[in-house]
């Protein structure tokens, strides 16, 4: 009888060992699946975080672009605006020397008022700007730039004078660079460029002497 009970106990111990092993295997599989699921959830959350971060960056860039566009529009509304007209190439003499120049008329048509406008000229055959108004000097000194004091919309036209080399070929293309200093704030409005093309004054054809004699007898 003792042997029978011993055999039964051995069987029970083996069965319990198998059962424990099976349960342990099931638990291990479940833990592995749970860990895999948690890893997938974490990976999905990380991917979602990346997408959200990219979306936030795109929103920031859109806001920056909008602000930049609004700032550009605001500055453009304040930027001084001008019309530019030029006469033909004219000639003047002083102490036996001959000078060639053109008169440029600048009119401010919009934007902020200016305490001063600095005008410079460049181009082939361009010597520079006359330093002074039309009849301020008999020597016609030429400078790199000239300054107009005080301009605003409605203040009327202002004249500047561009001088050319003695030996030049017409027509001449002149590039004018305008640099305005805003009144009150001191803000500098530069890189404003205008182009004008000027030619010589048309020559007046004199009537033949014989034609004038006939017209005088009538």
mmCIF file of C-alpha atoms in Angstrom:
data_model
loop_
_atom_site.group_PDB
_atom_site.id
_atom_site.type_symbol
_atom_site.label_atom_id
_atom_site.label_comp_id
_atom_site.label_asym_id
_atom_site.label_seq_id
_atom_site.Cartn_x
_atom_site.Cartn_y
_atom_site.Cartn_z
ATOM 1 C CA UNK A 1 0.000 0.000 0.000
ATOM 2 C CA UNK A 2 2.837 2.280 0.842
ATOM 3 C CA UNK A 3 4.307 1.682 -2.558
ATOM 4 C CA UNK A 4 1.009 2.609 -4.209
ATOM 5 C CA UNK A 5 0.792 5.916 -2.335
ATOM 6 C CA UNK A 6 4.402 6.631 -3.154
ATOM 7 C CA UNK A 7 3.670 6.062 -6.824
ATOM 8 C CA UNK A 8 0.602 8.317 -6.640
ATOM 9 C CA UNK A 9 2.654 11.043 -4.960
ATOM 10 C CA UNK A 10 5.353 10.791 -7.621
ATOM 11 C CA UNK A 11 2.698 11.103 -10.318
ATOM 12 C CA UNK A 12 1.173 14.138 -8.624
ATOM 13 C CA UNK A 13 4.569 15.783 -8.276
ATOM 14 C CA UNK A 14 5.318 15.245 -11.959
ATOM 15 C CA UNK A 15 1.861 16.468 -12.956
ATOM 16 C CA UNK A 16 2.255 19.586 -10.827
ATOM 17 C CA UNK A 17 5.671 20.171 -12.317
ATOM 18 C CA UNK A 18 4.234 19.885 -15.823
ATOM 19 C CA UNK A 19 1.331 22.136 -14.866
ATOM 20 C CA UNK A 20 3.633 24.731 -13.360
ATOM 21 C CA UNK A 21 5.796 24.600 -16.461
ATOM 22 C CA UNK A 22 2.776 25.061 -18.727
ATOM 23 C CA UNK A 23 1.485 27.969 -16.647
ATOM 24 C CA UNK A 24 4.939 29.550 -16.626
ATOM 25 C CA UNK A 25 5.102 29.199 -20.407
ATOM 26 C CA UNK A 26 1.680 30.738 -20.843
ATOM 27 C CA UNK A 27 2.652 33.627 -18.572
ATOM 28 C CA UNK A 28 5.887 34.155 -20.519
ATOM 29 C CA UNK A 29 4.034 34.198 -23.826
ATOM 30 C CA UNK A 30 1.459 36.619 -22.446
ATOM 31 C CA UNK A 31 4.193 38.897 -21.064
ATOM 32 C CA UNK A 32 5.989 38.808 -24.409
ATOM 33 C CA UNK A 33 2.821 39.713 -26.271
ATOM 34 C CA UNK A 34 2.058 42.441 -23.745
ATOM 35 C CA UNK A 35 5.578 43.844 -24.080
ATOM 36 C CA UNK A 36 5.267 43.757 -27.875
ATOM 37 C CA UNK A 37 1.930 45.509 -27.715
ATOM 38 C CA UNK A 38 3.305 48.135 -25.361
ATOM 39 C CA UNK A 39 6.275 48.620 -27.676
ATOM 40 C CA UNK A 40 3.901 49.066 -30.632
ATOM 41 C CA UNK A 41 1.851 51.568 -28.630
ATOM 42 C CA UNK A 42 5.024 53.448 -27.656
ATOM 43 C CA UNK A 43 6.234 53.425 -31.273
ATOM 44 C CA UNK A 44 2.883 54.746 -32.452
ATOM 45 C CA UNK A 45 2.961 57.451 -29.786
ATOM 46 C CA UNK A 46 6.509 58.400 -30.845
ATOM 47 C CA UNK A 47 5.469 58.564 -34.511
ATOM 48 C CA UNK A 48 2.442 60.650 -33.556
ATOM 49 C CA UNK A 49 4.703 62.971 -31.556
ATOM 50 C CA UNK A 50 6.984 63.361 -34.588
ATOM 51 C CA UNK A 51 4.001 64.184 -36.819
ATOM 52 C CA UNK A 52 2.687 66.693 -34.276
ATOM 53 C CA UNK A 53 6.139 68.280 -33.964
ATOM 54 C CA UNK A 54 6.393 68.626 -37.757
ATOM 55 C CA UNK A 55 2.902 70.106 -37.906
ATOM 56 C CA UNK A 56 3.850 72.589 -35.177
ATOM 57 C CA UNK A 57 7.011 73.558 -37.092
ATOM 58 C CA UNK A 58 4.967 74.062 -40.263
ATOM 59 C CA UNK A 59 2.529 76.274 -38.358
ATOM 60 C CA UNK A 60 5.430 78.317 -37.010
ATOM 61 C CA UNK A 61 6.842 78.742 -40.532
ATOM 62 C CA UNK A 62 3.402 79.778 -41.819
ATOM 63 C CA UNK A 63 3.101 82.336 -39.017
ATOM 64 C CA UNK A 64 6.583 83.654 -39.761
ATOM 65 C CA UNK A 65 5.750 83.981 -43.442
ATOM 66 C CA UNK A 66 2.519 85.793 -42.607
ATOM 67 C CA UNK A 67 4.318 88.158 -40.240
ATOM 68 C CA UNK A 68 7.047 88.751 -42.816
ATOM 69 C CA UNK A 69 4.407 89.446 -45.468
ATOM 70 C CA UNK A 70 2.563 91.842 -43.171
ATOM 71 C CA UNK A 71 5.827 93.606 -42.302
ATOM 72 C CA UNK A 72 6.701 93.843 -46.007
ATOM 73 C CA UNK A 73 3.284 95.324 -46.814
ATOM 74 C CA UNK A 74 3.617 97.773 -43.933
ATOM 75 C CA UNK A 75 7.048 98.895 -45.108
ATOM 76 C CA UNK A 76 5.916 99.163 -48.716
ATOM 77 C CA UNK A 77 3.024 101.407 -47.635
ATOM 78 C CA UNK A 78 5.535 103.685 -45.904
ATOM 79 C CA UNK A 79 8.180 103.584 -48.655
ATOM 80 C CA UNK A 80 8.604 106.935 -50.453
ATOM 81 C CA UNK A 81 7.555 106.845 -54.107
ATOM 82 C CA UNK A 82 8.808 109.114 -56.875
ATOM 83 C CA UNK A 83 8.349 110.057 -60.472
ATOM 84 C CA UNK A 84 11.502 110.840 -62.449
ATOM 85 C CA UNK A 85 11.723 112.885 -65.636
ATOM 86 C CA UNK A 86 14.798 114.066 -67.498
ATOM 87 C CA UNK A 87 15.392 116.710 -70.154
ATOM 88 C CA UNK A 88 17.606 116.321 -73.195
ATOM 89 C CA UNK A 89 21.376 116.786 -73.004
ATOM 90 C CA UNK A 90 22.144 120.464 -72.676
ATOM 91 C CA UNK A 91 25.321 122.473 -73.145
ATOM 92 C CA UNK A 92 26.779 125.296 -71.045
ATOM 93 C CA UNK A 93 30.053 127.178 -71.215
ATOM 94 C CA UNK A 94 32.188 128.837 -68.587
ATOM 95 C CA UNK A 95 35.632 130.401 -69.082
ATOM 96 C CA UNK A 96 35.926 128.745 -72.474
ATOM 97 C CA UNK A 97 35.005 125.245 -71.312
ATOM 98 C CA UNK A 98 31.993 123.357 -72.561
ATOM 99 C CA UNK A 99 29.861 121.263 -70.179
ATOM 100 C CA UNK A 100 27.160 118.708 -70.966
ATOM 101 C CA UNK A 101 24.406 117.930 -68.505
ATOM 102 C CA UNK A 102 20.767 116.954 -68.143
ATOM 103 C CA UNK A 103 18.170 118.279 -65.748
ATOM 104 C CA UNK A 104 16.323 115.580 -63.763
ATOM 105 C CA UNK A 105 13.010 116.412 -62.078
ATOM 106 C CA UNK A 106 12.070 114.353 -59.026
ATOM 107 C CA UNK A 107 8.586 114.465 -57.505
ATOM 108 C CA UNK A 108 7.531 112.499 -54.440
ATOM 109 C CA UNK A 109 4.124 110.943 -55.037
ATOM 110 C CA UNK A 110 3.615 108.888 -51.863
ATOM 111 C CA UNK A 111 5.111 107.380 -48.743
ATOM 112 C CA UNK A 112 6.590 108.932 -45.639
ATOM 113 C CA UNK A 113 7.966 112.493 -45.716
ATOM 114 C CA UNK A 114 11.737 112.813 -45.894
ATOM 115 C CA UNK A 115 14.144 115.099 -44.128
ATOM 116 C CA UNK A 116 16.552 114.617 -47.027
ATOM 117 C CA UNK A 117 16.957 112.703 -50.272
ATOM 118 C CA UNK A 118 20.452 111.779 -51.466
ATOM 119 C CA UNK A 119 20.727 111.304 -55.229
ATOM 120 C CA UNK A 120 23.653 109.762 -57.082
ATOM 121 C CA UNK A 121 24.089 108.936 -60.774
ATOM 122 C CA UNK A 122 26.081 106.329 -62.648
ATOM 123 C CA UNK A 123 26.406 104.972 -66.155
ATOM 124 C CA UNK A 124 28.598 105.180 -69.201
ATOM 125 C CA UNK A 125 29.771 108.765 -69.883
ATOM 126 C CA UNK A 126 28.309 109.942 -66.532
ATOM 127 C CA UNK A 127 30.694 112.182 -64.566
ATOM 128 C CA UNK A 128 28.445 112.705 -61.549
ATOM 129 C CA UNK A 129 26.037 115.197 -60.011
ATOM 130 C CA UNK A 130 26.373 118.936 -60.104
ATOM 131 C CA UNK A 131 27.247 120.197 -56.651
ATOM 132 C CA UNK A 132 24.695 122.953 -56.207
ATOM 133 C CA UNK A 133 21.711 124.468 -57.974
ATOM 134 C CA UNK A 134 21.564 125.668 -61.526
ATOM 135 C CA UNK A 135 23.468 128.955 -61.210
ATOM 136 C CA UNK A 136 25.275 128.582 -57.890
ATOM 137 C CA UNK A 137 28.722 128.346 -59.456
ATOM 138 C CA UNK A 138 30.434 129.304 -62.663
ATOM 139 C CA UNK A 139 32.883 126.392 -62.288
ATOM 140 C CA UNK A 140 30.174 123.711 -62.228
ATOM 141 C CA UNK A 141 31.827 121.452 -59.623
ATOM 142 C CA UNK A 142 30.812 117.798 -59.996
ATOM 143 C CA UNK A 143 30.292 115.515 -56.986
ATOM 144 C CA UNK A 144 29.437 111.854 -56.515
ATOM 145 C CA UNK A 145 26.020 112.736 -55.075
ATOM 146 C CA UNK A 146 23.758 115.650 -54.256
ATOM 147 C CA UNK A 147 21.233 116.150 -51.466
ATOM 148 C CA UNK A 148 17.711 117.530 -51.580
ATOM 149 C CA UNK A 149 16.585 118.879 -48.212
ATOM 150 C CA UNK A 150 12.985 118.100 -47.224
ATOM 151 C CA UNK A 151 10.601 116.230 -49.506
ATOM 152 C CA UNK A 152 7.077 114.906 -49.090
ATOM 153 C CA UNK A 153 4.040 114.026 -51.131
ATOM 154 C CA UNK A 154 2.633 117.255 -52.524
ATOM 155 C CA UNK A 155 5.774 119.305 -51.831
ATOM 156 C CA UNK A 156 6.360 119.787 -55.536
ATOM 157 C CA UNK A 157 9.146 118.875 -57.965
ATOM 158 C CA UNK A 158 12.854 119.125 -57.171
ATOM 159 C CA UNK A 159 15.618 119.425 -59.761
ATOM 160 C CA UNK A 160 19.033 117.800 -59.812
ATOM 161 C CA UNK A 161 21.668 117.917 -62.545
ATOM 162 C CA UNK A 162 23.667 115.041 -64.012
ATOM 163 C CA UNK A 163 26.901 115.878 -65.825
ATOM 164 C CA UNK A 164 28.380 113.928 -68.733
ATOM 165 C CA UNK A 165 31.891 113.543 -70.054
ATOM 166 C CA UNK A 166 32.972 115.928 -72.782
ATOM 167 C CA UNK A 167 33.327 113.029 -75.217
ATOM 168 C CA UNK A 168 30.112 111.054 -75.040
ATOM 169 C CA UNK A 169 27.764 109.254 -77.402
ATOM 170 C CA UNK A 170 24.058 109.983 -77.202
ATOM 171 C CA UNK A 171 21.638 108.718 -76.151
ATOM 172 C CA UNK A 172 22.990 108.131 -72.623
ATOM 173 C CA UNK A 173 21.368 105.751 -70.128
ATOM 174 C CA UNK A 174 21.579 107.147 -66.594
ATOM 175 C CA UNK A 175 21.034 105.105 -63.433
ATOM 176 C CA UNK A 176 19.831 107.190 -60.503
ATOM 177 C CA UNK A 177 20.118 105.807 -56.957
ATOM 178 C CA UNK A 178 17.864 107.426 -54.340
ATOM 179 C CA UNK A 179 18.500 107.230 -50.610
ATOM 180 C CA UNK A 180 15.836 108.835 -48.416
ATOM 181 C CA UNK A 181 16.051 109.688 -44.715
ATOM 182 C CA UNK A 182 12.601 109.536 -43.127
ATOM 183 C CA UNK A 183 11.584 112.641 -41.262
ATOM 184 C CA UNK A 184 11.214 112.144 -37.511
ATOM 185 C CA UNK A 185 12.383 108.515 -37.312
ATOM 186 C CA UNK A 186 15.637 108.645 -39.258
ATOM 187 C CA UNK A 187 14.718 105.413 -41.056
ATOM 188 C CA UNK A 188 16.838 104.965 -44.190
ATOM 189 C CA UNK A 189 15.076 104.100 -47.439
ATOM 190 C CA UNK A 190 17.781 103.044 -49.864
ATOM 191 C CA UNK A 191 18.333 100.907 -52.953
ATOM 192 C CA UNK A 192 15.664 102.858 -54.828
ATOM 193 C CA UNK A 193 16.874 102.839 -58.439
ATOM 194 C CA UNK A 194 15.506 104.670 -61.460
ATOM 195 C CA UNK A 195 16.715 104.653 -65.067
ATOM 196 C CA UNK A 196 16.383 107.471 -67.584
ATOM 197 C CA UNK A 197 17.661 107.720 -71.143
ATOM 198 C CA UNK A 198 18.553 111.166 -72.459
ATOM 199 C CA UNK A 199 19.455 112.363 -75.943
ATOM 200 C CA UNK A 200 20.801 115.571 -77.409
ATOM 201 C CA UNK A 201 18.528 118.533 -78.015
ATOM 202 C CA UNK A 202 17.142 118.553 -81.567
ATOM 203 C CA UNK A 203 19.014 120.928 -83.824
ATOM 204 C CA UNK A 204 17.011 123.813 -85.312
ATOM 205 C CA UNK A 205 17.477 123.936 -89.063
ATOM 206 C CA UNK A 206 18.210 127.485 -90.232
ATOM 207 C CA UNK A 207 16.466 128.615 -93.433
ATOM 208 C CA UNK A 208 18.689 129.198 -96.473
ATOM 209 C CA UNK A 209 19.717 132.847 -97.013
ATOM 210 C CA UNK A 210 18.024 132.993 -100.424
ATOM 211 C CA UNK A 211 14.740 131.819 -98.902
ATOM 212 C CA UNK A 212 14.940 134.518 -96.253
ATOM 213 C CA UNK A 213 15.517 137.208 -98.947
ATOM 214 C CA UNK A 214 12.459 136.064 -100.902
ATOM 215 C CA UNK A 215 10.291 135.985 -97.755
ATOM 216 C CA UNK A 216 11.462 139.495 -96.900
ATOM 217 C CA UNK A 217 10.310 140.937 -100.252
ATOM 218 C CA UNK A 218 6.740 139.734 -99.834
#
